[in-house]
Amino acid sequence: MAIDYLPLLIMIVLGAGFGALVLILPAILGPKETNSQKLEPYESGIIPFSDARRRFPVKYYLVAMLFLIFDIEVIFLYPWAAVLRDLRVFALVAMAPFLLVLLVGFIYEWKKGALKWGE
Amino acid sequence: MPELPPLPTISQLVFTGFALFTCASALGVVLARNLFHGALALVATLFGVAGLYVMLEAEFLAVSQVLVYVGAIATLITFAIMLTRSMMYGKTSPLNRQWGKTGLFAVMIFLALYGFVGSIPWADSAPAVLADESMIAALGVEFVTNYVVAFEVMGLLLLVALVGAVMLARDNN
């Protein structure tokens, strides 16, 4: 039932409301004073050395793609795990090709060095 | 299902709220002048759709939507924008030379879908919906029995996507 998710909705509303509040209140109440220190991305952090809006390495795309694929795998494992005890060996046999195919992919990306970030 | 009361119920109001939120952020996706803002609006749209799924009592679909679309696809789209040189600089116009034709097609598709949905004889009473746990268990049984071939083929599809991604992103040397 959708009513079971009422706590979730309250949580979302509270979270969004609090986020809006801490953005709006300082704008109204806080003193307005600007200097170069205030415009830095991090206070007391590393001094920015270049524009953040540059092209990022293609490795980020690969990481996102691998995450997406194994994320989908986990989603499909979840209903299967719920019935594993009832179906026993049958469920294991039915799932084996799916897992093996993705295991082949995993070994492939590992051997290709897709999991290595540096050289 | 009992006949609809004259006043909207709380769940109808919440559903309408999610639908309005989804539509507003979907408009933000196509109207944002900064493509990155468009991507952020897309995340909000996908999240709104997850809310609609919950309101329609498709909880597993909602969880999948949040995990796969809000979690992974949104990350992928953000990275895709960060990888593209011209898209990281300056503002782009949401309109290009083909916006007229595209708008016409969008209206036509909407009318076709509207006519199609209107012509379906929807059941007046909903079939008995299983409780949450047994629904997911039923889904698991369907995966390994009726839809086992489609399930294995989907594993192959994921493998192809994985190999394709590794091939595309590999170093040239």
PDB file of C-alpha atoms in Angstrom:
ATOM      1  CA  MET A   1       0.000   0.000   0.000  1.00  0.00           C
ATOM      2  CA  ALA A   2       1.122   3.508  -0.770  1.00  0.00           C
ATOM      3  CA  ILE A   3       0.240   4.603   2.782  1.00  0.00           C
ATOM      4  CA  ASP A   4       3.148   2.469   4.060  1.00  0.00           C
ATOM      5  CA  TYR A   5       5.473   4.925   2.372  1.00  0.00           C
ATOM      6  CA  LEU A   6       4.120   7.939   4.258  1.00  0.00           C
ATOM      7  CA  PRO A   7       7.237   8.095   6.513  1.00  0.00           C
ATOM      8  CA  LEU A   8       9.355   8.237   3.354  1.00  0.00           C
ATOM      9  CA  LEU A   9       7.284  11.122   2.002  1.00  0.00           C
ATOM     10  CA  ILE A  10       7.542  12.983   5.326  1.00  0.00           C
ATOM     11  CA  MET A  11      11.306  12.405   5.240  1.00  0.00           C
ATOM     12  CA  ILE A  12      11.550  13.796   1.688  1.00  0.00           C
ATOM     13  CA  VAL A  13       9.467  16.854   2.592  1.00  0.00           C
ATOM     14  CA  LEU A  14      11.479  17.473   5.771  1.00  0.00           C
ATOM     15  CA  GLY A  15      14.777  17.040   3.943  1.00  0.00           C
ATOM     16  CA  ALA A  16      13.817  19.336   1.064  1.00  0.00           C
ATOM     17  CA  GLY A  17      12.317  21.844   3.499  1.00  0.00           C
ATOM     18  CA  PHE A  18      15.424  21.942   5.683  1.00  0.00           C
ATOM     19  CA  GLY A  19      17.645  22.275   2.621  1.00  0.00           C
ATOM     20  CA  ALA A  20      15.557  25.204   1.385  1.00  0.00           C
ATOM     21  CA  LEU A  21      15.526  26.772   4.847  1.00  0.00           C
ATOM     22  CA  VAL A  22      19.308  26.843   5.285  1.00  0.00           C
ATOM     23  CA  LEU A  23      19.642  28.381   1.839  1.00  0.00           C
ATOM     24  CA  ILE A  24      16.971  31.035   2.303  1.00  0.00           C
ATOM     25  CA  LEU A  25      17.562  32.086   5.933  1.00  0.00           C
ATOM     26  CA  PRO A  26      21.209  33.208   5.557  1.00  0.00           C
ATOM     27  CA  ALA A  27      20.239  35.172   2.457  1.00  0.00           C
ATOM     28  CA  ILE A  28      17.693  37.094   4.541  1.00  0.00           C
ATOM     29  CA  LEU A  29      19.380  37.322   7.933  1.00  0.00           C
ATOM     30  CA  GLY A  30      23.101  37.118   7.210  1.00  0.00           C
ATOM     31  CA  PRO A  31      25.378  40.127   6.639  1.00  0.00           C
ATOM     32  CA  LYS A  32      26.131  40.688   2.986  1.00  0.00           C
ATOM     33  CA  GLU A  33      29.818  41.169   2.466  1.00  0.00           C
ATOM     34  CA  THR A  34      31.910  39.780  -0.368  1.00  0.00           C
ATOM     35  CA  ASN A  35      35.631  39.409  -0.770  1.00  0.00           C
ATOM     36  CA  SER A  36      37.835  37.115  -2.764  1.00  0.00           C
ATOM     37  CA  GLN A  37      38.177  34.636   0.102  1.00  0.00           C
ATOM     38  CA  LYS A  38      34.443  34.081   0.234  1.00  0.00           C
ATOM     39  CA  LEU A  39      34.259  33.192  -3.445  1.00  0.00           C
ATOM     40  CA  GLU A  40      36.697  30.297  -3.095  1.00  0.00           C
ATOM     41  CA  PRO A  41      35.147  26.839  -3.475  1.00  0.00           C
ATOM     42  CA  TYR A  42      36.658  25.646  -0.177  1.00  0.00           C
ATOM     43  CA  GLU A  43      37.531  27.687   2.841  1.00  0.00           C
ATOM     44  CA  SER A  44      41.040  26.778   4.040  1.00  0.00           C
ATOM     45  CA  GLY A  45      41.205  24.193   1.272  1.00  0.00           C
ATOM     46  CA  ILE A  46      43.501  23.569  -1.663  1.00  0.00           C
ATOM     47  CA  ILE A  47      43.868  26.704  -3.764  1.00  0.00           C
ATOM     48  CA  PRO A  48      42.160  26.100  -7.130  1.00  0.00           C
ATOM     49  CA  PHE A  49      44.768  25.700  -9.856  1.00  0.00           C
ATOM     50  CA  SER A  50      42.586  25.614 -12.963  1.00  0.00           C
ATOM     51  CA  ASP A  51      39.061  25.911 -14.237  1.00  0.00           C
ATOM     52  CA  ALA A  52      36.902  22.987 -13.128  1.00  0.00           C
ATOM     53  CA  ARG A  53      35.011  23.147 -16.405  1.00  0.00           C
ATOM     54  CA  ARG A  54      37.405  21.133 -18.486  1.00  0.00           C
ATOM     55  CA  ARG A  55      37.097  17.797 -20.202  1.00  0.00           C
ATOM     56  CA  PHE A  56      37.353  14.891 -17.837  1.00  0.00           C
ATOM     57  CA  PRO A  57      39.241  11.682 -18.643  1.00  0.00           C
ATOM     58  CA  VAL A  58      37.203   9.022 -20.414  1.00  0.00           C
ATOM     59  CA  LYS A  59      37.918   6.670 -17.510  1.00  0.00           C
ATOM     60  CA  TYR A  60      35.054   8.275 -15.607  1.00  0.00           C
ATOM     61  CA  TYR A  61      32.673   7.092 -18.326  1.00  0.00           C
ATOM     62  CA  LEU A  62      34.011   3.557 -18.049  1.00  0.00           C
ATOM     63  CA  VAL A  63      33.558   3.512 -14.270  1.00  0.00           C
ATOM     64  CA  ALA A  64      29.986   4.796 -14.590  1.00  0.00           C
ATOM     65  CA  MET A  65      29.176   2.211 -17.277  1.00  0.00           C
ATOM     66  CA  LEU A  66      30.608  -0.687 -15.230  1.00  0.00           C
ATOM     67  CA  PHE A  67      28.695   0.547 -12.176  1.00  0.00           C
ATOM     68  CA  LEU A  68      25.477   0.667 -14.223  1.00  0.00           C
ATOM     69  CA  ILE A  69      25.870  -2.879 -15.523  1.00  0.00           C
ATOM     70  CA  PHE A  70      26.581  -4.484 -12.162  1.00  0.00           C
ATOM     71  CA  ASP A  71      23.888  -2.327 -10.558  1.00  0.00           C
ATOM     72  CA  ILE A  72      21.345  -3.900 -12.929  1.00  0.00           C
ATOM     73  CA  GLU A  73      22.736  -7.352 -12.119  1.00  0.00           C
ATOM     74  CA  VAL A  74      22.166  -6.753  -8.395  1.00  0.00           C
ATOM     75  CA  ILE A  75      18.599  -5.534  -9.031  1.00  0.00           C
ATOM     76  CA  PHE A  76      17.810  -8.830 -10.758  1.00  0.00           C
ATOM     77  CA  LEU A  77      19.492 -10.896  -8.067  1.00  0.00           C
ATOM     78  CA  TYR A  78      17.198  -9.450  -5.414  1.00  0.00           C
ATOM     79  CA  PRO A  79      13.879 -11.150  -6.381  1.00  0.00           C
ATOM     80  CA  TRP A  80      15.800 -14.318  -7.149  1.00  0.00           C
ATOM     81  CA  ALA A  81      17.358 -14.333  -3.680  1.00  0.00           C
ATOM     82  CA  ALA A  82      13.866 -14.002  -2.178  1.00  0.00           C
ATOM     83  CA  VAL A  83      12.807 -17.374  -3.626  1.00  0.00           C
ATOM     84  CA  LEU A  84      16.131 -19.205  -3.478  1.00  0.00           C
ATOM     85  CA  ARG A  85      15.147 -21.168  -0.353  1.00  0.00           C
ATOM     86  CA  ASP A  86      11.874 -22.360  -1.895  1.00  0.00           C
ATOM     87  CA  LEU A  87      13.145 -23.299  -5.341  1.00  0.00           C
ATOM     88  CA  ARG A  88      16.491 -24.677  -4.116  1.00  0.00           C
ATOM     89  CA  VAL A  89      18.715 -26.246  -6.807  1.00  0.00           C
ATOM     90  CA  PHE A  90      16.375 -25.256  -9.641  1.00  0.00           C
ATOM     91  CA  ALA A  91      16.842 -21.557  -8.932  1.00  0.00           C
ATOM     92  CA  LEU A  92      20.616 -22.000  -8.732  1.00  0.00           C
ATOM     93  CA  VAL A  93      20.707 -23.797 -12.098  1.00  0.00           C
ATOM     94  CA  ALA A  94      18.479 -21.173 -13.715  1.00  0.00           C
ATOM     95  CA  MET A  95      20.644 -18.327 -12.420  1.00  0.00           C
ATOM     96  CA  ALA A  96      23.996 -19.937 -13.266  1.00  0.00           C
ATOM     97  CA  PRO A  97      24.145 -18.913 -16.982  1.00  0.00           C
ATOM     98  CA  PHE A  98      23.223 -15.314 -16.129  1.00  0.00           C
ATOM     99  CA  LEU A  99      25.930 -15.084 -13.489  1.00  0.00           C
ATOM    100  CA  LEU A 100      28.486 -16.903 -15.653  1.00  0.00           C
ATOM    101  CA  VAL A 101      27.916 -14.555 -18.604  1.00  0.00           C
ATOM    102  CA  LEU A 102      28.471 -11.532 -16.369  1.00  0.00           C
ATOM    103  CA  LEU A 103      31.458 -13.248 -14.744  1.00  0.00           C
ATOM    104  CA  VAL A 104      33.008 -13.563 -18.212  1.00  0.00           C
ATOM    105  CA  GLY A 105      32.463  -9.826 -18.638  1.00  0.00           C
ATOM    106  CA  PHE A 106      34.010  -9.149 -15.264  1.00  0.00           C
ATOM    107  CA  ILE A 107      37.120 -11.204 -16.081  1.00  0.00           C
ATOM    108  CA  TYR A 108      37.347  -9.463 -19.472  1.00  0.00           C
ATOM    109  CA  GLU A 109      37.312  -5.970 -17.990  1.00  0.00           C
ATOM    110  CA  TRP A 110      39.768  -7.053 -15.307  1.00  0.00           C
ATOM    111  CA  LYS A 111      42.209  -8.482 -17.881  1.00  0.00           C
ATOM    112  CA  LYS A 112      41.807  -5.403 -20.080  1.00  0.00           C
ATOM    113  CA  GLY A 113      42.865  -3.271 -17.134  1.00  0.00           C
ATOM    114  CA  ALA A 114      39.590  -1.365 -16.980  1.00  0.00           C
ATOM    115  CA  LEU A 115      39.663  -1.517 -13.187  1.00  0.00           C
ATOM    116  CA  LYS A 116      43.080   0.132 -13.001  1.00  0.00           C
ATOM    117  CA  TRP A 117      42.953   3.896 -12.669  1.00  0.00           C
ATOM    118  CA  GLY A 118      46.582   4.855 -13.143  1.00  0.00           C
ATOM    119  CA  GLU A 119      49.084   3.393 -15.570  1.00  0.00           C
TER     120      GLU A 119
ATOM    121  CA  MET B   1     -12.036  -0.506  -5.632  1.00  0.00           C
ATOM    122  CA  PRO B   2     -14.856   1.658  -4.269  1.00  0.00           C
ATOM    123  CA  GLU B   3     -16.293   4.357  -6.491  1.00  0.00           C
ATOM    124  CA  LEU B   4     -14.400   7.598  -6.502  1.00  0.00           C
ATOM    125  CA  PRO B   5     -15.389  10.109  -3.836  1.00  0.00           C
ATOM    126  CA  PRO B   6     -16.251  13.637  -4.987  1.00  0.00           C
ATOM    127  CA  LEU B   7     -13.308  15.175  -3.160  1.00  0.00           C
ATOM    128  CA  PRO B   8      -9.767  14.066  -4.058  1.00  0.00           C
ATOM    129  CA  THR B   9      -8.272  11.728  -1.516  1.00  0.00           C
ATOM    130  CA  ILE B  10      -4.901  12.329   0.123  1.00  0.00           C
ATOM    131  CA  SER B  11      -3.202   9.781  -2.115  1.00  0.00           C
ATOM    132  CA  GLN B  12      -4.699  11.434  -5.206  1.00  0.00           C
ATOM    133  CA  LEU B  13      -3.310  14.767  -4.015  1.00  0.00           C
ATOM    134  CA  VAL B  14       0.115  13.237  -3.425  1.00  0.00           C
ATOM    135  CA  PHE B  15      -0.017  11.576  -6.845  1.00  0.00           C
ATOM    136  CA  THR B  16      -0.931  14.905  -8.453  1.00  0.00           C
ATOM    137  CA  GLY B  17       1.909  16.561  -6.571  1.00  0.00           C
ATOM    138  CA  PHE B  18       4.411  14.002  -7.875  1.00  0.00           C
ATOM    139  CA  ALA B  19       2.975  14.293 -11.398  1.00  0.00           C
ATOM    140  CA  LEU B  20       3.290  18.105 -11.368  1.00  0.00           C
ATOM    141  CA  PHE B  21       6.834  17.848  -9.975  1.00  0.00           C
ATOM    142  CA  THR B  22       7.740  15.347 -12.716  1.00  0.00           C
ATOM    143  CA  CYS B  23       6.243  17.520 -15.476  1.00  0.00           C
ATOM    144  CA  ALA B  24       7.905  20.690 -14.160  1.00  0.00           C
ATOM    145  CA  SER B  25      11.345  19.083 -13.986  1.00  0.00           C
ATOM    146  CA  ALA B  26      10.817  17.460 -17.400  1.00  0.00           C
ATOM    147  CA  LEU B  27      10.184  20.942 -18.788  1.00  0.00           C
ATOM    148  CA  GLY B  28      13.370  22.029 -17.036  1.00  0.00           C
ATOM    149  CA  VAL B  29      15.282  19.303 -18.898  1.00  0.00           C
ATOM    150  CA  VAL B  30      14.306  20.602 -22.333  1.00  0.00           C
ATOM    151  CA  LEU B  31      14.293  24.323 -21.535  1.00  0.00           C
ATOM    152  CA  ALA B  32      17.531  24.639 -19.523  1.00  0.00           C
ATOM    153  CA  ARG B  33      20.078  26.756 -21.363  1.00  0.00           C
ATOM    154  CA  ASN B  34      22.919  25.122 -19.461  1.00  0.00           C
ATOM    155  CA  LEU B  35      23.081  21.448 -20.362  1.00  0.00           C
ATOM    156  CA  PHE B  36      24.357  20.497 -16.921  1.00  0.00           C
ATOM    157  CA  HIS B  37      21.279  22.067 -15.317  1.00  0.00           C
ATOM    158  CA  GLY B  38      19.243  19.999 -17.761  1.00  0.00           C
ATOM    159  CA  ALA B  39      20.960  16.852 -16.481  1.00  0.00           C
ATOM    160  CA  LEU B  40      20.162  17.796 -12.885  1.00  0.00           C
ATOM    161  CA  ALA B  41      16.529  18.408 -13.843  1.00  0.00           C
ATOM    162  CA  LEU B  42      16.523  14.963 -15.468  1.00  0.00           C
ATOM    163  CA  VAL B  43      17.543  13.428 -12.131  1.00  0.00           C
ATOM    164  CA  ALA B  44      14.589  15.207 -10.493  1.00  0.00           C
ATOM    165  CA  THR B  45      12.287  13.922 -13.256  1.00  0.00           C
ATOM    166  CA  LEU B  46      13.426  10.332 -12.781  1.00  0.00           C
ATOM    167  CA  PHE B  47      12.953  10.680  -9.036  1.00  0.00           C
ATOM    168  CA  GLY B  48       9.419  12.004  -9.588  1.00  0.00           C
ATOM    169  CA  VAL B  49       8.656   8.984 -11.759  1.00  0.00           C
ATOM    170  CA  ALA B  50       9.855   6.743  -8.907  1.00  0.00           C
ATOM    171  CA  GLY B  51       7.346   8.552  -6.675  1.00  0.00           C
ATOM    172  CA  LEU B  52       4.592   7.852  -9.206  1.00  0.00           C
ATOM    173  CA  TYR B  53       5.552   4.168  -9.189  1.00  0.00           C
ATOM    174  CA  VAL B  54       5.198   4.058  -5.394  1.00  0.00           C
ATOM    175  CA  MET B  55       1.774   5.701  -5.632  1.00  0.00           C
ATOM    176  CA  LEU B  56       0.759   3.050  -8.198  1.00  0.00           C
ATOM    177  CA  GLU B  57       1.886   0.310  -5.784  1.00  0.00           C
ATOM    178  CA  ALA B  58       4.746  -0.845  -7.998  1.00  0.00           C
ATOM    179  CA  GLU B  59       7.307  -0.788  -5.213  1.00  0.00           C
ATOM    180  CA  PHE B  60       9.925  -2.994  -6.804  1.00  0.00           C
ATOM    181  CA  LEU B  61       9.813  -0.865  -9.943  1.00  0.00           C
ATOM    182  CA  ALA B  62      10.238   2.234  -7.767  1.00  0.00           C
ATOM    183  CA  VAL B  63      13.289   0.782  -6.013  1.00  0.00           C
ATOM    184  CA  SER B  64      14.763  -0.245  -9.372  1.00  0.00           C
ATOM    185  CA  GLN B  65      14.060   3.244 -10.720  1.00  0.00           C
ATOM    186  CA  VAL B  66      15.930   4.892  -7.855  1.00  0.00           C
ATOM    187  CA  LEU B  67      18.854   2.445  -7.944  1.00  0.00           C
ATOM    188  CA  VAL B  68      19.319   2.212 -11.708  1.00  0.00           C
ATOM    189  CA  TYR B  69      18.030   5.500 -13.133  1.00  0.00           C
ATOM    190  CA  VAL B  70      18.535   8.007 -10.311  1.00  0.00           C
ATOM    191  CA  GLY B  71      21.722   6.250  -9.184  1.00  0.00           C
ATOM    192  CA  ALA B  72      23.538   4.906 -12.226  1.00  0.00           C
ATOM    193  CA  ILE B  73      22.033   6.449 -15.379  1.00  0.00           C
ATOM    194  CA  ALA B  74      22.146   9.943 -13.875  1.00  0.00           C
ATOM    195  CA  THR B  75      25.841   9.457 -13.011  1.00  0.00           C
ATOM    196  CA  LEU B  76      26.499   8.218 -16.536  1.00  0.00           C
ATOM    197  CA  ILE B  77      24.766  11.226 -18.128  1.00  0.00           C
ATOM    198  CA  THR B  78      26.634  13.635 -15.851  1.00  0.00           C
ATOM    199  CA  PHE B  79      29.951  12.032 -16.784  1.00  0.00           C
ATOM    200  CA  ALA B  80      28.990  12.062 -20.475  1.00  0.00           C
ATOM    201  CA  ILE B  81      28.479  15.845 -20.250  1.00  0.00           C
ATOM    202  CA  MET B  82      31.772  16.265 -18.382  1.00  0.00           C
ATOM    203  CA  LEU B  83      33.548  14.304 -21.129  1.00  0.00           C
ATOM    204  CA  THR B  84      32.268  16.494 -23.936  1.00  0.00           C
ATOM    205  CA  ARG B  85      34.417  19.540 -24.530  1.00  0.00           C
ATOM    206  CA  SER B  86      31.931  21.939 -26.072  1.00  0.00           C
ATOM    207  CA  MET B  87      29.167  21.147 -23.599  1.00  0.00           C
ATOM    208  CA  MET B  88      31.202  22.202 -20.574  1.00  0.00           C
ATOM    209  CA  TYR B  89      31.605  25.745 -21.850  1.00  0.00           C
ATOM    210  CA  GLY B  90      28.994  28.434 -22.070  1.00  0.00           C
ATOM    211  CA  LYS B  91      25.300  28.268 -22.542  1.00  0.00           C
ATOM    212  CA  THR B  92      23.550  26.526 -25.361  1.00  0.00           C
ATOM    213  CA  SER B  93      20.212  27.349 -26.846  1.00  0.00           C
ATOM    214  CA  PRO B  94      17.463  24.828 -26.110  1.00  0.00           C
ATOM    215  CA  LEU B  95      16.228  25.389 -29.657  1.00  0.00           C
ATOM    216  CA  ASN B  96      17.966  24.318 -32.827  1.00  0.00           C
ATOM    217  CA  ARG B  97      16.943  24.350 -36.485  1.00  0.00           C
ATOM    218  CA  GLN B  98      14.766  21.283 -36.100  1.00  0.00           C
ATOM    219  CA  TRP B  99      12.774  22.325 -33.053  1.00  0.00           C
ATOM    220  CA  GLY B 100       9.626  22.942 -35.106  1.00  0.00           C
ATOM    221  CA  LYS B 101       9.581  19.484 -36.675  1.00  0.00           C
ATOM    222  CA  THR B 102      10.467  17.859 -33.361  1.00  0.00           C
ATOM    223  CA  GLY B 103       7.669  19.701 -31.575  1.00  0.00           C
ATOM    224  CA  LEU B 104       5.218  18.609 -34.276  1.00  0.00           C
ATOM    225  CA  PHE B 105       6.322  14.989 -33.870  1.00  0.00           C
ATOM    226  CA  ALA B 106       6.027  15.219 -30.083  1.00  0.00           C
ATOM    227  CA  VAL B 107       2.451  16.488 -30.387  1.00  0.00           C
ATOM    228  CA  MET B 108       1.611  13.728 -32.882  1.00  0.00           C
ATOM    229  CA  ILE B 109       3.048  11.022 -30.630  1.00  0.00           C
ATOM    230  CA  PHE B 110       1.132  12.448 -27.679  1.00  0.00           C
ATOM    231  CA  LEU B 111      -2.140  12.406 -29.659  1.00  0.00           C
ATOM    232  CA  ALA B 112      -1.508   8.848 -30.863  1.00  0.00           C
ATOM    233  CA  LEU B 113      -0.763   7.653 -27.309  1.00  0.00           C
ATOM    234  CA  TYR B 114      -3.776   9.558 -25.991  1.00  0.00           C
ATOM    235  CA  GLY B 115      -6.064   7.893 -28.523  1.00  0.00           C
ATOM    236  CA  PHE B 116      -4.490   4.508 -27.846  1.00  0.00           C
ATOM    237  CA  VAL B 117      -4.832   4.750 -24.061  1.00  0.00           C
ATOM    238  CA  GLY B 118      -8.385   6.059 -24.394  1.00  0.00           C
ATOM    239  CA  SER B 119      -9.415   3.122 -26.581  1.00  0.00           C
ATOM    240  CA  ILE B 120      -8.246   0.438 -24.134  1.00  0.00           C
ATOM    241  CA  PRO B 121     -11.088  -1.023 -22.066  1.00  0.00           C
ATOM    242  CA  TRP B 122      -9.533  -0.640 -18.617  1.00  0.00           C
ATOM    243  CA  ALA B 123     -10.776  -2.982 -15.913  1.00  0.00           C
ATOM    244  CA  ASP B 124     -13.073  -1.287 -13.421  1.00  0.00           C
ATOM    245  CA  SER B 125     -11.769  -3.280 -10.487  1.00  0.00           C
ATOM    246  CA  ALA B 126      -8.111  -3.891  -9.821  1.00  0.00           C
ATOM    247  CA  PRO B 127      -7.010  -7.515  -9.419  1.00  0.00           C
ATOM    248  CA  ALA B 128      -5.892  -8.495  -5.957  1.00  0.00           C
ATOM    249  CA  VAL B 129      -2.448  -7.035  -5.408  1.00  0.00           C
ATOM    250  CA  LEU B 130      -0.009  -9.258  -3.564  1.00  0.00           C
ATOM    251  CA  ALA B 131       1.636  -8.021  -0.427  1.00  0.00           C
ATOM    252  CA  ASP B 132       5.134  -6.609  -0.812  1.00  0.00           C
ATOM    253  CA  GLU B 133       7.226  -9.656   0.077  1.00  0.00           C
ATOM    254  CA  SER B 134       5.145 -12.164  -1.861  1.00  0.00           C
ATOM    255  CA  MET B 135       5.135  -9.809  -4.873  1.00  0.00           C
ATOM    256  CA  ILE B 136       8.929  -9.819  -5.041  1.00  0.00           C
ATOM    257  CA  ALA B 137       8.973 -13.581  -4.474  1.00  0.00           C
ATOM    258  CA  ALA B 138       6.475 -14.029  -7.336  1.00  0.00           C
ATOM    259  CA  LEU B 139       8.744 -11.883  -9.508  1.00  0.00           C
ATOM    260  CA  GLY B 140      11.697 -14.120  -8.608  1.00  0.00           C
ATOM    261  CA  VAL B 141       9.750 -17.259  -9.554  1.00  0.00           C
ATOM    262  CA  GLU B 142       8.774 -15.700 -12.897  1.00  0.00           C
ATOM    263  CA  PHE B 143      12.428 -14.860 -13.647  1.00  0.00           C
ATOM    264  CA  VAL B 144      13.572 -18.467 -13.347  1.00  0.00           C
ATOM    265  CA  THR B 145      10.514 -20.125 -14.925  1.00  0.00           C
ATOM    266  CA  ASN B 146       8.415 -18.281 -17.531  1.00  0.00           C
ATOM    267  CA  TYR B 147      10.940 -15.604 -18.428  1.00  0.00           C
ATOM    268  CA  VAL B 148      14.139 -17.593 -17.991  1.00  0.00           C
ATOM    269  CA  VAL B 149      15.187 -17.277 -21.664  1.00  0.00           C
ATOM    270  CA  ALA B 150      14.616 -13.517 -21.691  1.00  0.00           C
ATOM    271  CA  PHE B 151      16.529 -13.368 -18.424  1.00  0.00           C
ATOM    272  CA  GLU B 152      19.598 -15.159 -19.816  1.00  0.00           C
ATOM    273  CA  VAL B 153      19.476 -13.083 -23.020  1.00  0.00           C
ATOM    274  CA  MET B 154      19.471  -9.961 -20.865  1.00  0.00           C
ATOM    275  CA  GLY B 155      22.655 -11.213 -19.218  1.00  0.00           C
ATOM    276  CA  LEU B 156      24.185 -11.429 -22.719  1.00  0.00           C
ATOM    277  CA  LEU B 157      22.954  -7.907 -23.482  1.00  0.00           C
ATOM    278  CA  LEU B 158      24.672  -6.612 -20.345  1.00  0.00           C
ATOM    279  CA  LEU B 159      27.856  -8.434 -21.396  1.00  0.00           C
ATOM    280  CA  VAL B 160      27.732  -6.754 -24.828  1.00  0.00           C
ATOM    281  CA  ALA B 161      27.249  -3.354 -23.181  1.00  0.00           C
ATOM    282  CA  LEU B 162      30.189  -4.034 -20.848  1.00  0.00           C
ATOM    283  CA  VAL B 163      32.542  -5.118 -23.643  1.00  0.00           C
ATOM    284  CA  GLY B 164      31.403  -2.168 -25.767  1.00  0.00           C
ATOM    285  CA  ALA B 165      32.125   0.278 -22.960  1.00  0.00           C
ATOM    286  CA  VAL B 166      35.603  -1.192 -22.386  1.00  0.00           C
ATOM    287  CA  MET B 167      36.348  -1.058 -26.137  1.00  0.00           C
ATOM    288  CA  LEU B 168      35.125   2.550 -26.452  1.00  0.00           C
ATOM    289  CA  ALA B 169      36.993   3.865 -23.445  1.00  0.00           C
ATOM    290  CA  ARG B 170      40.253   1.950 -23.885  1.00  0.00           C
ATOM    291  CA  ASP B 171      43.480   3.802 -24.409  1.00  0.00           C
ATOM    292  CA  ASN B 172      44.664   4.174 -27.958  1.00  0.00           C
ATOM    293  CA  ASN B 173      48.070   2.617 -27.366  1.00  0.00           C
TER     294      ASN B 173
END
